mmCIF file with all atom_site columns, N, CA and C in Angstrom:
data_model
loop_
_atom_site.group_PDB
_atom_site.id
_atom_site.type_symbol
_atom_site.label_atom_id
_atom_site.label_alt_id
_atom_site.label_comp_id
_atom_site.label_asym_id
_atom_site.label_entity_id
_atom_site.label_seq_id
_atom_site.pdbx_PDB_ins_code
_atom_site.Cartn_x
_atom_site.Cartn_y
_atom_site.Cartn_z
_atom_site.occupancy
_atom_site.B_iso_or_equiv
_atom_site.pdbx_formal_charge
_atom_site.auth_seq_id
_atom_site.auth_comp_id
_atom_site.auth_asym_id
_atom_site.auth_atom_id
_atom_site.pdbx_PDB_model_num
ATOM 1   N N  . UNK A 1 1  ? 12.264 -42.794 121.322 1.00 88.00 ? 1  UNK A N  1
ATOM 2   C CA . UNK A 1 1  ? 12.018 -41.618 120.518 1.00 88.00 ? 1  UNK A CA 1
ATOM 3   C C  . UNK A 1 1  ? 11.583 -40.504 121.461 1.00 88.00 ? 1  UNK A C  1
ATOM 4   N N  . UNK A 1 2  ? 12.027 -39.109 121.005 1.00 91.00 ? 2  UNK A N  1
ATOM 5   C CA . UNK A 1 2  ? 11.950 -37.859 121.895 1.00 91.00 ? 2  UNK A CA 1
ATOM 6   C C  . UNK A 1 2  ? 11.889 -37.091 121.371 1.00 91.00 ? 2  UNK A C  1
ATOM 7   N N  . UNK A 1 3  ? 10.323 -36.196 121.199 1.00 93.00 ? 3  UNK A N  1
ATOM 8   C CA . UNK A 1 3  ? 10.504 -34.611 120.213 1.00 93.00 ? 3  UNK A CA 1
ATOM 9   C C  . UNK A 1 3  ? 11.215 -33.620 121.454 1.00 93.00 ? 3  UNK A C  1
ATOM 10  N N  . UNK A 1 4  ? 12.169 -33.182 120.992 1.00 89.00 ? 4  UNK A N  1
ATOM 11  C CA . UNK A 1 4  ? 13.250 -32.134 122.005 1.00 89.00 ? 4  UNK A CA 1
ATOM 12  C C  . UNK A 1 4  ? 12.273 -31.114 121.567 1.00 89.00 ? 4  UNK A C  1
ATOM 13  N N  . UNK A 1 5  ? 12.023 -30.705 121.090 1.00 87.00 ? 5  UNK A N  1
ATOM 14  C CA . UNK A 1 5  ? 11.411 -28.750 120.739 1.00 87.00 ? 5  UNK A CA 1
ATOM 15  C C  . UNK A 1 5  ? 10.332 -29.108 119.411 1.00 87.00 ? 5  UNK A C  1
ATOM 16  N N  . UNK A 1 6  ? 10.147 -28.133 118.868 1.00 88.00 ? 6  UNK A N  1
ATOM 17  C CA . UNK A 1 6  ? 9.141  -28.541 117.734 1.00 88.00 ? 6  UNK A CA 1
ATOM 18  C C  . UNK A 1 6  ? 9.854  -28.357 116.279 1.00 88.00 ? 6  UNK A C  1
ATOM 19  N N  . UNK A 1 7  ? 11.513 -28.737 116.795 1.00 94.00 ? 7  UNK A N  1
ATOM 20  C CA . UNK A 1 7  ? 12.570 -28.292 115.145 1.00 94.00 ? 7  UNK A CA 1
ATOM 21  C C  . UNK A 1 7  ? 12.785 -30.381 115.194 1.00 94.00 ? 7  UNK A C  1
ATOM 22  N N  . UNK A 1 8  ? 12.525 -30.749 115.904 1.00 96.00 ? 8  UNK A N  1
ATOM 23  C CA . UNK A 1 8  ? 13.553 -31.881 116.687 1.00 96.00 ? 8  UNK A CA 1
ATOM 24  C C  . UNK A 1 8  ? 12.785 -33.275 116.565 1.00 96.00 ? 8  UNK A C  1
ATOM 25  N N  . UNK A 1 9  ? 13.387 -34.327 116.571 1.00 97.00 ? 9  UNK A N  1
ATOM 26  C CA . UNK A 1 9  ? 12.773 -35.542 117.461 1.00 97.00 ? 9  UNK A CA 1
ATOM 27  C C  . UNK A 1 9  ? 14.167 -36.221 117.154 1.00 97.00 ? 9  UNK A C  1
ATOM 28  N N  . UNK A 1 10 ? 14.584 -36.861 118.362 1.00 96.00 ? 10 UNK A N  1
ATOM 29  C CA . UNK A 1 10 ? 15.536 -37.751 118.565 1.00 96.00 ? 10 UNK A CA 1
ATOM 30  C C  . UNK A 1 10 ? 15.069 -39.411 118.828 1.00 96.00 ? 10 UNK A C  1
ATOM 31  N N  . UNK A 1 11 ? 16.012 -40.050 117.768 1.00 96.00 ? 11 UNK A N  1
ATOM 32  C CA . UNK A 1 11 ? 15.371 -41.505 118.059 1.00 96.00 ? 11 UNK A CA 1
ATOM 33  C C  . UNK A 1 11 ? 16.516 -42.393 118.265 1.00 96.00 ? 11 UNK A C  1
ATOM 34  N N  . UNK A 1 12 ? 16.690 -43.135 119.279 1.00 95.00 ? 12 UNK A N  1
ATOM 35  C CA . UNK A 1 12 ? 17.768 -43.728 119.715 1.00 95.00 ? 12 UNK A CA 1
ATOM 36  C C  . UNK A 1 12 ? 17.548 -45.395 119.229 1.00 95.00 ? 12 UNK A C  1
ATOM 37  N N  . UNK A 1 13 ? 18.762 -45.550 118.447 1.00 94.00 ? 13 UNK A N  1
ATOM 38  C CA . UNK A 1 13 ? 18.891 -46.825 117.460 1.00 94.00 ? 13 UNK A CA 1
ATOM 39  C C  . UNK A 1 13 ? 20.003 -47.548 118.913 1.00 94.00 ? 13 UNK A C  1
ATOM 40  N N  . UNK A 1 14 ? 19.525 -49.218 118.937 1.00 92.00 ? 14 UNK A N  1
ATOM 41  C CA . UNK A 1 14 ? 20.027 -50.176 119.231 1.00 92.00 ? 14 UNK A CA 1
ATOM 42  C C  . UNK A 1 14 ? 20.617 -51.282 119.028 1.00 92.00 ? 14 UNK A C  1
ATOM 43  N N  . UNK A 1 15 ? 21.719 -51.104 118.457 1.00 87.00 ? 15 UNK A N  1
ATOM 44  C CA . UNK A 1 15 ? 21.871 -52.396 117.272 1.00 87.00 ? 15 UNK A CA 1
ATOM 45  C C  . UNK A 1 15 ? 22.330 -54.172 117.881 1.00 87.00 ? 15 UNK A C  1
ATOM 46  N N  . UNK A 1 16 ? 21.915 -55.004 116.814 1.00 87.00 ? 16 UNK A N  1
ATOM 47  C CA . UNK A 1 16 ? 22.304 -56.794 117.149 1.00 87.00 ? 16 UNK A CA 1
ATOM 48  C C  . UNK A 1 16 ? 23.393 -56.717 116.179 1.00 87.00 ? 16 UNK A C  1
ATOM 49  N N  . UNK A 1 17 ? 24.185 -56.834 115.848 1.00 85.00 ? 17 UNK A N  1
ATOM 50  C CA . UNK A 1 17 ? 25.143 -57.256 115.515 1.00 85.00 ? 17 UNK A CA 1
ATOM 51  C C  . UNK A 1 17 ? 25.814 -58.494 115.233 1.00 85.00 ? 17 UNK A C  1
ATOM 52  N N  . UNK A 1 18 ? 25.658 -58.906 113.907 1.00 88.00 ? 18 UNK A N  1
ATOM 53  C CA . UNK A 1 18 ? 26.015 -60.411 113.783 1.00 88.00 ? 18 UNK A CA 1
ATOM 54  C C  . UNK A 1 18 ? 27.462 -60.696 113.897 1.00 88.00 ? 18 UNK A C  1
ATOM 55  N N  . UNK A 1 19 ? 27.897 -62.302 113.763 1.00 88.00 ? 19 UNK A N  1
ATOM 56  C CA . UNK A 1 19 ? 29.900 -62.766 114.217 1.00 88.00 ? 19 UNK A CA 1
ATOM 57  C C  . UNK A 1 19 ? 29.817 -61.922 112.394 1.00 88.00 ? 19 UNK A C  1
ATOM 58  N N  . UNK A 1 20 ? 29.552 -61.891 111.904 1.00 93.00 ? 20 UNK A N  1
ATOM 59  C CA . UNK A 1 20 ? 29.986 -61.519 110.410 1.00 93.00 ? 20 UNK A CA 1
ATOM 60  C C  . UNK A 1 20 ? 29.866 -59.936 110.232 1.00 93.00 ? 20 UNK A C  1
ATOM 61  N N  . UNK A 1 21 ? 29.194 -59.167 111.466 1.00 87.00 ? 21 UNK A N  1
ATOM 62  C CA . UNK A 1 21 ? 29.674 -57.506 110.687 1.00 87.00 ? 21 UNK A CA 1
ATOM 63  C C  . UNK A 1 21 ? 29.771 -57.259 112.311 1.00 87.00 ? 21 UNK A C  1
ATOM 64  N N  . UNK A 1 22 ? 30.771 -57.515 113.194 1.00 83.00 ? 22 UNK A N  1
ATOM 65  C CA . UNK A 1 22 ? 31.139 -57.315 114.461 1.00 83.00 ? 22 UNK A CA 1
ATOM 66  C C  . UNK A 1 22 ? 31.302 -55.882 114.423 1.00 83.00 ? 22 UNK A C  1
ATOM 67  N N  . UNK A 1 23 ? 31.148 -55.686 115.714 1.00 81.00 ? 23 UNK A N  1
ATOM 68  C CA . UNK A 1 23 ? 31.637 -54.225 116.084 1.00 81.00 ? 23 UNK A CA 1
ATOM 69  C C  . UNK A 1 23 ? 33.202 -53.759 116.787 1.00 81.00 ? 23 UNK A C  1
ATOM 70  N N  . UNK A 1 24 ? 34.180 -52.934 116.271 1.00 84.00 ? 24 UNK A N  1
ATOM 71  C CA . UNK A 1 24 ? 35.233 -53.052 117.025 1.00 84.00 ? 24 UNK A CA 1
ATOM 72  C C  . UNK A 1 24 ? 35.698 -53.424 118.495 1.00 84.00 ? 24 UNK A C  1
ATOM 73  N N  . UNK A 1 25 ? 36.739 -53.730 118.414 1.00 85.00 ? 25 UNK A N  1
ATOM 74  C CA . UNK A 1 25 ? 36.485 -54.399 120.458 1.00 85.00 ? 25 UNK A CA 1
ATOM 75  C C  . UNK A 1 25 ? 36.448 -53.455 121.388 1.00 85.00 ? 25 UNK A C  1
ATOM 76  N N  . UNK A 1 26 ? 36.727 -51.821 121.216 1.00 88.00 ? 26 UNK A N  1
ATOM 77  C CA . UNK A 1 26 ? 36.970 -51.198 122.191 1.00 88.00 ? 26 UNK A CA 1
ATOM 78  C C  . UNK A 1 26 ? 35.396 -50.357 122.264 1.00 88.00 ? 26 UNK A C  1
ATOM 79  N N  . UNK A 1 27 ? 34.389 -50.824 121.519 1.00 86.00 ? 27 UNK A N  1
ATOM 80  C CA . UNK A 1 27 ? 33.182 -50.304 121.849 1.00 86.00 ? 27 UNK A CA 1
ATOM 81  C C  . UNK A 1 27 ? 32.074 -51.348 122.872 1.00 86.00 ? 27 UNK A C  1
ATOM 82  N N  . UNK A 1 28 ? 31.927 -50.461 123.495 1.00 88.00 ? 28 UNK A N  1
ATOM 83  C CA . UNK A 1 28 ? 31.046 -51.261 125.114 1.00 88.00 ? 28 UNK A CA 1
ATOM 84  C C  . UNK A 1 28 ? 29.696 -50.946 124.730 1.00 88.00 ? 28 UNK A C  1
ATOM 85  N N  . UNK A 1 29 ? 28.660 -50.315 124.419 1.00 89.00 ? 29 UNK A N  1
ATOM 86  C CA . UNK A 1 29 ? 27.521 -49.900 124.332 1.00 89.00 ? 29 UNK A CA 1
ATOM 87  C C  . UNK A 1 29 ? 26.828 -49.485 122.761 1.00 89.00 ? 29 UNK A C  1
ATOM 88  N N  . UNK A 1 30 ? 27.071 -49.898 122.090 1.00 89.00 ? 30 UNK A N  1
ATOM 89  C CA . UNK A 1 30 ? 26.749 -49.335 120.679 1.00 89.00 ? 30 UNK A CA 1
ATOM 90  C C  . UNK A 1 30 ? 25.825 -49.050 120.319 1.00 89.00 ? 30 UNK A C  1
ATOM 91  N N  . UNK A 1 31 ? 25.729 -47.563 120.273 1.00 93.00 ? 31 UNK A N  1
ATOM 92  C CA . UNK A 1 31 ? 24.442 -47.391 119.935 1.00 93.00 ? 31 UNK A CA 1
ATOM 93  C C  . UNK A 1 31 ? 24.116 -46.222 118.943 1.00 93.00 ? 31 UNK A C  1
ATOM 94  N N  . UNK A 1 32 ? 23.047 -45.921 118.284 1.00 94.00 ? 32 UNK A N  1
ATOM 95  C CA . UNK A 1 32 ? 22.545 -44.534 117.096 1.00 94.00 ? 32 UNK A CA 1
ATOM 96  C C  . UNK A 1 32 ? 22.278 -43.283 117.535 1.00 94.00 ? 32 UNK A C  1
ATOM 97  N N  . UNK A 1 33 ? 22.140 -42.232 117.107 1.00 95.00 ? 33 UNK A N  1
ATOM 98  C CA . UNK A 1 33 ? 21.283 -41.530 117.661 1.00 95.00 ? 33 UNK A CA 1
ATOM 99  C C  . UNK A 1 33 ? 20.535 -40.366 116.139 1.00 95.00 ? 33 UNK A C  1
ATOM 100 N N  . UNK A 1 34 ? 19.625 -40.811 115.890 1.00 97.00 ? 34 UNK A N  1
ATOM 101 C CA . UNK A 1 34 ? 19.093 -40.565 114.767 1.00 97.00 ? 34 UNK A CA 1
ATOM 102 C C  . UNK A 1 34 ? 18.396 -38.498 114.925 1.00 97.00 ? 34 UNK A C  1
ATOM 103 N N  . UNK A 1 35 ? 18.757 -37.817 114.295 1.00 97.00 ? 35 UNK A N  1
ATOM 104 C CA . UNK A 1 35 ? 17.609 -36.572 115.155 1.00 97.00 ? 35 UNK A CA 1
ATOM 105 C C  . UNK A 1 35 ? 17.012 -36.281 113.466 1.00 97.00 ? 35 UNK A C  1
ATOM 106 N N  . UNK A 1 36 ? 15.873 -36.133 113.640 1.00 97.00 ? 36 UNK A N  1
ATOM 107 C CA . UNK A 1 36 ? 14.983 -35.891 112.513 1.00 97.00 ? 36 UNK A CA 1
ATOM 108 C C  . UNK A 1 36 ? 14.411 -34.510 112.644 1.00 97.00 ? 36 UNK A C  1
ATOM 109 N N  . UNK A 1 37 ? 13.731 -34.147 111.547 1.00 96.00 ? 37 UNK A N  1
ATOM 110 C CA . UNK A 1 37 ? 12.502 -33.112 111.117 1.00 96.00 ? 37 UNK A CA 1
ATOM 111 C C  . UNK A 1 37 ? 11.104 -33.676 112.088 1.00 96.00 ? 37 UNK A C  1
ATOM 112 N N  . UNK A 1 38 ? 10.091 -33.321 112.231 1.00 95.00 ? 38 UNK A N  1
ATOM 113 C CA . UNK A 1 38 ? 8.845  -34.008 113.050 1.00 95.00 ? 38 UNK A CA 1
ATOM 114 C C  . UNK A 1 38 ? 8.405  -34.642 111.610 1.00 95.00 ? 38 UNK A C  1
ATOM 115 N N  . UNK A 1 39 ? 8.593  -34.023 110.476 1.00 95.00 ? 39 UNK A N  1
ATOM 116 C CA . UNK A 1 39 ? 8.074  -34.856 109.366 1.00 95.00 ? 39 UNK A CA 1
ATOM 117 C C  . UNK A 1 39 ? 8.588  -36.055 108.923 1.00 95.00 ? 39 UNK A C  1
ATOM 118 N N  . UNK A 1 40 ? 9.841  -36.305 109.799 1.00 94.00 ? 40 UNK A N  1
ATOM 119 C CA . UNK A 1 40 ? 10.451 -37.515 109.420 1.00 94.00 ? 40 UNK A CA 1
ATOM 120 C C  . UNK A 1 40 ? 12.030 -37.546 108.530 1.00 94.00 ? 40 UNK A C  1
ATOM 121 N N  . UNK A 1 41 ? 12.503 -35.740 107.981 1.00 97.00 ? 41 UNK A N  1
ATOM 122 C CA . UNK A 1 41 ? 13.415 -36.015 107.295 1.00 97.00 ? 41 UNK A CA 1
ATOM 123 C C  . UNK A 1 41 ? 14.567 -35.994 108.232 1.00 97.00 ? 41 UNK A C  1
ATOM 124 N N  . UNK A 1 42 ? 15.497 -37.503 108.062 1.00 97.00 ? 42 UNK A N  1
ATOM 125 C CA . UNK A 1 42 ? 16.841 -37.329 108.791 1.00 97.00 ? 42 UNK A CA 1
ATOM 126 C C  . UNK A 1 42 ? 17.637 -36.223 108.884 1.00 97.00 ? 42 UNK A C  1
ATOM 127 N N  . UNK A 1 43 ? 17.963 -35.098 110.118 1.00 97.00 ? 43 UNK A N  1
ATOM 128 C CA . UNK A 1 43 ? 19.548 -34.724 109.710 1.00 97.00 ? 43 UNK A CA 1
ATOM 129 C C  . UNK A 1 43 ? 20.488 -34.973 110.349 1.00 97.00 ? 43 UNK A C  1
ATOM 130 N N  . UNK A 1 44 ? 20.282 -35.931 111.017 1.00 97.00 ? 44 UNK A N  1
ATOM 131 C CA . UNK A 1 44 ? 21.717 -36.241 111.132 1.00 97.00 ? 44 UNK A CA 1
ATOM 132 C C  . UNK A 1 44 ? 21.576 -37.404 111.598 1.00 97.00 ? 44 UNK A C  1
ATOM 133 N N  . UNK A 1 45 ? 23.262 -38.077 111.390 1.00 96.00 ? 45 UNK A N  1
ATOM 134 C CA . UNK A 1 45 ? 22.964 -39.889 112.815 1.00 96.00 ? 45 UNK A CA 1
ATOM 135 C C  . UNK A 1 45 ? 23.762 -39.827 113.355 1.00 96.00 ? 45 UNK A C  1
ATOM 136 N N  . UNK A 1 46 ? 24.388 -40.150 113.997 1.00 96.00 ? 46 UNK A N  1
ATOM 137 C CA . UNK A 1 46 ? 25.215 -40.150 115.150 1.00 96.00 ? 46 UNK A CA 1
ATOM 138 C C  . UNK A 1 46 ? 25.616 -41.190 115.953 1.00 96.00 ? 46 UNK A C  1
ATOM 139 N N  . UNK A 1 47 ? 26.744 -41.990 115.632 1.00 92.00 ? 47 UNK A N  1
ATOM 140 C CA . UNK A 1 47 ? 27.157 -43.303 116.472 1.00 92.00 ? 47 UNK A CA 1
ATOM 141 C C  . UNK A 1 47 ? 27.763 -42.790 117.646 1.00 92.00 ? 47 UNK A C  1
ATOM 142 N N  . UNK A 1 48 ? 27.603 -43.677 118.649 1.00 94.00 ? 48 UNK A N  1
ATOM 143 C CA . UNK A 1 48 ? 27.651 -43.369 120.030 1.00 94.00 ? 48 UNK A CA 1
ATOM 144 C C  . UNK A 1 48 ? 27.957 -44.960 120.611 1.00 94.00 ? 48 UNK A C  1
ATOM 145 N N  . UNK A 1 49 ? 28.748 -44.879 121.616 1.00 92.00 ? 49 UNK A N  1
ATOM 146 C CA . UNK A 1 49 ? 29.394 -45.680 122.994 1.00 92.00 ? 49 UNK A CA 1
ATOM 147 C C  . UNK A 1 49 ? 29.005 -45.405 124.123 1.00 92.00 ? 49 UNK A C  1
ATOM 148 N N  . UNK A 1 50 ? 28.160 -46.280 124.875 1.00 91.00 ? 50 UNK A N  1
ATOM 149 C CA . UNK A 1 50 ? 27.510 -45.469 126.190 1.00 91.00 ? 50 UNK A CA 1
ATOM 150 C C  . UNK A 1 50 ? 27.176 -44.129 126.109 1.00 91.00 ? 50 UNK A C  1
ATOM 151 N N  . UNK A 1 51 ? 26.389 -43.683 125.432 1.00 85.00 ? 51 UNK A N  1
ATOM 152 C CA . UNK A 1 51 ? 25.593 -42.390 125.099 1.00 85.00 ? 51 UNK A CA 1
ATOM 153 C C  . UNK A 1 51 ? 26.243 -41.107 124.872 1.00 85.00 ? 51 UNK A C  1
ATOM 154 N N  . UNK A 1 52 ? 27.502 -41.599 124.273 1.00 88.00 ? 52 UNK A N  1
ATOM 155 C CA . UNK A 1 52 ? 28.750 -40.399 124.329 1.00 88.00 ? 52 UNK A CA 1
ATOM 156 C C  . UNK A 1 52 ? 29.048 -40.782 122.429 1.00 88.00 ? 52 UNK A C  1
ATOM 157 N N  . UNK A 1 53 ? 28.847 -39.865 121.957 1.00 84.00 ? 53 UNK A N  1
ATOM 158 C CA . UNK A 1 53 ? 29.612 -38.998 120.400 1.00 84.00 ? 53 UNK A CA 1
ATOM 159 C C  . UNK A 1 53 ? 31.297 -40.849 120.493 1.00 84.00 ? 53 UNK A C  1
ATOM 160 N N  . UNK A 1 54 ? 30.720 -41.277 119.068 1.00 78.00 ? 54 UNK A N  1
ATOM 161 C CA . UNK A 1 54 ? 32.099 -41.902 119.222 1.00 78.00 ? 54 UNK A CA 1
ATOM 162 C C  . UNK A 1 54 ? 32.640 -41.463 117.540 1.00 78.00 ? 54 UNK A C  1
#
């Protein structure tokens, strides 16, 4: 988790992934990227592959 400015906080999701909700094969790194309000309201999420927009 990272407050960028005082509009911001970014929280970076890591997911486990079970054989029953696999992740496609051409993703190497899977990961979230959550950016919130400081109060906590989500706006936005953001799936990501090695720290890149997928």
């Amino acid at each position: 988790m990272e407050r960028r400015n005082d509009q911001w906080v970014d929280i970076e999701l890591f997911f486990e992934l079970s054989e029953a909700t696999p992740a496609p094969d051409n993703l190497i790194d899977f990961s979230g990227l959550v950016i919130c309000t400081p109060e906590g309201s989500i706006a936005q999420i953001v799936p990501q592959d090695e720290d890149c927009d997928c």
